[in-house]
Amino acid sequence: MYIYPMNKWLTVPLALTLFSCKSGKEEEPKDFFPVLSYLKSQVAHVDTSLYRIVRITTVGDRNDTAYIRREDFRKEAADFLAIPDITGKKLSRDYKETEIYDESLGSVILSYMPTEEDAEIRRQEVVIEPNQAEGDKVKSIFIDRQVEKGNTMVRKNMLWLVDQRFRIVTITQNEDGTEKVEKLQVVWNDTPSAE
């Protein structure tokens, strides 16, 4: 009995159809830690609290310390609330997550690094203290963000210590190479650090 070979013209369209169905499927967002949502919940908590809020600014060698109203806290935290959300469909594919356990800290560090060199979020890290009895606790969030404004490069190193304070170091580099460094620290449930 003679078996006819499958028609080669039938296999090509079938393979193309299968390939297009597979590649046409939208990529699901990755299951990253929701940094932006978490920061929004922290800000909402302070908005409804009775904490005494202290703002410390440093430009060069000059420090300025002042109390701020609770209503102004959200404005001070605006840089954190304006970060791109890398958990969404659009950006999640541009970042890679690594997870390590740091024995010295007794914590898990979730690190998010971009796959492209020109990404706005250069690095994002979340430090979580595991606790089976009470549940895991987020300790801190670090964000390294870089934005180009005209001929000026602005880099922000932002650290949020959960339920305590945040710090933003802004480095502005002009076209002529000159740099300006400003530090902002806002404390609401902790002792201000002498940095």
GROMACS .gro file of C-alpha atoms in nm:
model
  195
    1MET     CA    1   0.000   0.000   0.000
    2TYR     CA    2   0.137   0.342  -0.098
    3ILE     CA    3   0.100   0.629   0.152
    4TYR     CA    4   0.088   0.975   0.002
    5PRO     CA    5   0.317   1.229   0.172
    6MET     CA    6   0.143   1.519   0.339
    7ASN     CA    7   0.108   1.809   0.102
    8LYS     CA    8   0.389   2.054   0.182
    9TRP     CA    9   0.166   2.347   0.089
   10LEU     CA   10  -0.078   2.248   0.360
   11THR     CA   11   0.182   2.236   0.638
   12VAL     CA   12   0.316   2.590   0.580
   13PRO     CA   13  -0.020   2.770   0.632
   14LEU     CA   14  -0.094   2.545   0.931
   15ALA     CA   15   0.243   2.627   1.092
   16LEU     CA   16   0.197   3.001   1.024
   17THR     CA   17  -0.151   2.992   1.176
   18LEU     CA   18  -0.026   2.821   1.492
   19PHE     CA   19   0.269   3.062   1.520
   20SER     CA   20   0.052   3.373   1.471
   21CYS     CA   21  -0.199   3.254   1.731
   22LYS     CA   22   0.078   3.198   1.982
   23SER     CA   23   0.266   3.524   1.918
   24GLY     CA   24  -0.054   3.730   1.887
   25LYS     CA   25  -0.147   3.647   2.245
   26GLU     CA   26  -0.101   3.945   2.477
   27GLU     CA   27   0.170   3.904   2.734
   28GLU     CA   28   0.041   3.894   3.090
   29PRO     CA   29   0.199   4.143   3.334
   30LYS     CA   30   0.461   3.985   3.557
   31ASP     CA   31   0.386   3.928   3.922
   32PHE     CA   32   0.614   4.203   4.058
   33PHE     CA   33   0.581   4.359   4.402
   34PRO     CA   34   0.336   4.653   4.361
   35VAL     CA   35   0.571   4.932   4.473
   36LEU     CA   36   0.358   5.226   4.357
   37SER     CA   37   0.039   5.089   4.518
   38TYR     CA   38   0.226   5.020   4.840
   39LEU     CA   39   0.368   5.374   4.853
   40LYS     CA   40   0.021   5.520   4.790
   41SER     CA   41  -0.112   5.324   5.089
   42GLN     CA   42   0.174   5.457   5.305
   43VAL     CA   43   0.094   5.815   5.202
   44ALA     CA   44  -0.278   5.759   5.271
   45HIS     CA   45  -0.188   5.631   5.619
   46VAL     CA   46   0.016   5.943   5.701
   47ASP     CA   47  -0.260   6.164   5.553
   48THR     CA   48  -0.501   6.032   5.818
   49SER     CA   49  -0.256   6.018   6.110
   50LEU     CA   50  -0.170   6.251   6.394
   51TYR     CA   51   0.207   6.222   6.346
   52ARG     CA   52   0.433   6.520   6.391
   53ILE     CA   53   0.600   6.554   6.050
   54VAL     CA   54   0.947   6.704   6.013
   55ARG     CA   55   1.105   6.815   5.685
   56ILE     CA   56   1.486   6.843   5.659
   57THR     CA   57   1.642   6.990   5.344
   58THR     CA   58   2.014   6.999   5.274
   59VAL     CA   59   2.177   7.198   4.994
   60GLY     CA   60   2.555   7.195   5.013
   61ASP     CA   61   2.648   7.243   5.380
   62ARG     CA   62   2.324   7.418   5.472
   63ASN     CA   63   2.046   7.232   5.658
   64ASP     CA   64   1.695   7.362   5.707
   65THR     CA   65   1.452   7.187   5.942
   66ALA     CA   66   1.082   7.265   5.973
   67TYR     CA   67   0.756   7.106   6.076
   68ILE     CA   68   0.508   7.055   5.796
   69ARG     CA   69   0.134   7.023   5.801
   70ARG     CA   70  -0.018   6.681   5.741
   71GLU     CA   71  -0.200   6.829   5.438
   72ASP     CA   72   0.141   6.901   5.279
   73PHE     CA   73   0.282   6.550   5.322
   74ARG     CA   74   0.147   6.425   4.988
   75LYS     CA   75   0.319   6.715   4.808
   76GLU     CA   76   0.651   6.627   4.978
   77ALA     CA   77   0.611   6.262   4.872
   78ALA     CA   78   0.517   6.354   4.513
   79ASP     CA   79   0.837   6.206   4.364
   80PHE     CA   80   0.744   5.864   4.502
   81LEU     CA   81   0.387   5.889   4.377
   82ALA     CA   82   0.500   5.990   4.026
   83ILE     CA   83   0.721   5.687   3.954
   84PRO     CA   84   0.632   5.475   3.651
   85ASP     CA   85   0.446   5.160   3.756
   86ILE     CA   86   0.663   4.871   3.637
   87THR     CA   87   0.395   4.615   3.731
   88GLY     CA   88   0.175   4.712   3.435
   89LYS     CA   89   0.161   4.528   3.101
   90LYS     CA   90   0.354   4.802   2.923
   91LEU     CA   91   0.662   4.817   3.149
   92SER     CA   92   0.683   4.478   3.324
   93ARG     CA   93   0.839   4.311   3.020
   94ASP     CA   94   1.121   4.569   3.034
   95TYR     CA   95   1.235   4.464   3.384
   96LYS     CA   96   1.390   4.157   3.536
   97GLU     CA   97   1.326   4.051   3.896
   98THR     CA   98   1.585   3.883   4.116
   99GLU     CA   99   1.520   3.759   4.467
  100ILE     CA  100   1.793   3.697   4.724
  101TYR     CA  101   1.795   3.625   5.095
  102ASP     CA  102   2.042   3.841   5.290
  103GLU     CA  103   2.137   3.658   5.610
  104SER     CA  104   2.297   3.964   5.770
  105LEU     CA  105   1.970   4.158   5.732
  106GLY     CA  106   1.750   3.853   5.786
  107SER     CA  107   1.550   3.977   5.489
  108VAL     CA  108   1.454   3.899   5.133
  109ILE     CA  109   1.558   4.158   4.875
  110LEU     CA  110   1.350   4.187   4.558
  111SER     CA  111   1.550   4.371   4.295
  112TYR     CA  112   1.414   4.504   3.965
  113MET     CA  113   1.659   4.599   3.691
  114PRO     CA  114   1.576   4.725   3.341
  115THR     CA  115   1.664   4.531   3.030
  116GLU     CA  116   1.716   4.859   2.838
  117GLU     CA  117   1.991   5.110   2.921
  118ASP     CA  118   1.773   5.420   2.881
  119ALA     CA  119   1.496   5.314   3.124
  120GLU     CA  120   1.367   5.583   3.358
  121ILE     CA  121   1.368   5.351   3.661
  122ARG     CA  122   1.732   5.242   3.682
  123ARG     CA  123   1.682   5.015   3.984
  124GLN     CA  124   1.407   4.932   4.231
  125GLU     CA  125   1.458   4.727   4.548
  126VAL     CA  126   1.215   4.608   4.810
  127VAL     CA  127   1.344   4.469   5.141
  128ILE     CA  128   1.101   4.228   5.312
  129GLU     CA  129   1.145   4.068   5.652
  130PRO     CA  130   0.986   3.721   5.647
  131ASN     CA  131   0.776   3.629   5.948
  132GLN     CA  132   0.555   3.319   5.943
  133ALA     CA  133   0.375   3.403   6.266
  134GLU     CA  134   0.281   3.767   6.197
  135GLY     CA  135   0.319   3.782   5.820
  136ASP     CA  136   0.598   3.925   5.606
  137LYS     CA  137   0.683   4.292   5.668
  138VAL     CA  138   0.811   4.537   5.409
  139LYS     CA  139   1.104   4.724   5.564
  140SER     CA  140   1.220   4.959   5.289
  141ILE     CA  141   1.187   5.053   4.923
  142PHE     CA  142   1.471   5.203   4.719
  143ILE     CA  143   1.421   5.362   4.377
  144ASP     CA  144   1.688   5.500   4.146
  145ARG     CA  145   1.522   5.718   3.882
  146GLN     CA  146   1.677   5.919   3.600
  147VAL     CA  147   1.498   6.179   3.387
  148GLU     CA  148   1.627   6.406   3.114
  149LYS     CA  149   1.479   6.758   3.115
  150GLY     CA  150   1.604   6.949   2.812
  151ASN     CA  151   1.983   6.966   2.846
  152THR     CA  152   1.970   6.870   3.212
  153MET     CA  153   1.995   6.520   3.360
  154VAL     CA  154   1.813   6.471   3.690
  155ARG     CA  155   1.886   6.161   3.896
  156LYS     CA  156   1.685   6.083   4.210
  157ASN     CA  157   1.792   5.825   4.467
  158MET     CA  158   1.482   5.766   4.676
  159LEU     CA  159   1.460   5.561   4.995
  160TRP     CA  160   1.135   5.492   5.181
  161LEU     CA  161   1.168   5.343   5.529
  162VAL     CA  162   0.825   5.197   5.592
  163ASP     CA  163   0.616   5.368   5.864
  164GLN     CA  164   0.907   5.600   5.954
  165ARG     CA  165   1.054   5.838   5.696
  166PHE     CA  166   1.174   5.890   5.343
  167ARG     CA  167   1.479   6.046   5.182
  168ILE     CA  168   1.534   6.182   4.832
  169VAL     CA  169   1.877   6.277   4.702
  170THR     CA  170   1.843   6.478   4.379
  171ILE     CA  171   2.150   6.516   4.160
  172THR     CA  172   2.105   6.767   3.879
  173GLN     CA  173   2.374   6.766   3.610
  174ASN     CA  174   2.377   7.052   3.362
  175GLU     CA  175   2.503   7.043   3.005
  176ASP     CA  176   2.827   7.214   3.110
  177GLY     CA  177   2.898   6.930   3.358
  178THR     CA  178   2.816   7.124   3.676
  179GLU     CA  179   2.625   6.935   3.944
  180LYS     CA  180   2.386   7.037   4.216
  181VAL     CA  181   2.298   6.798   4.498
  182GLU     CA  182   1.990   6.845   4.716
  183LYS     CA  183   1.872   6.618   4.997
  184LEU     CA  184   1.522   6.603   5.133
  185GLN     CA  185   1.426   6.395   5.433
  186VAL     CA  186   1.074   6.376   5.575
  187VAL     CA  187   1.025   6.204   5.910
  188TRP     CA  188   0.691   6.117   6.068
  189ASN     CA  189   0.735   5.825   6.301
  190ASP     CA  190   1.106   5.817   6.375
  191THR     CA  191   1.394   6.029   6.499
  192PRO     CA  192   1.551   6.241   6.223
  193SER     CA  193   1.891   6.106   6.124
  194ALA     CA  194   2.194   6.330   6.114
  195GLU     CA  195   2.302   6.272   5.754
   0.00000   0.00000   0.00000
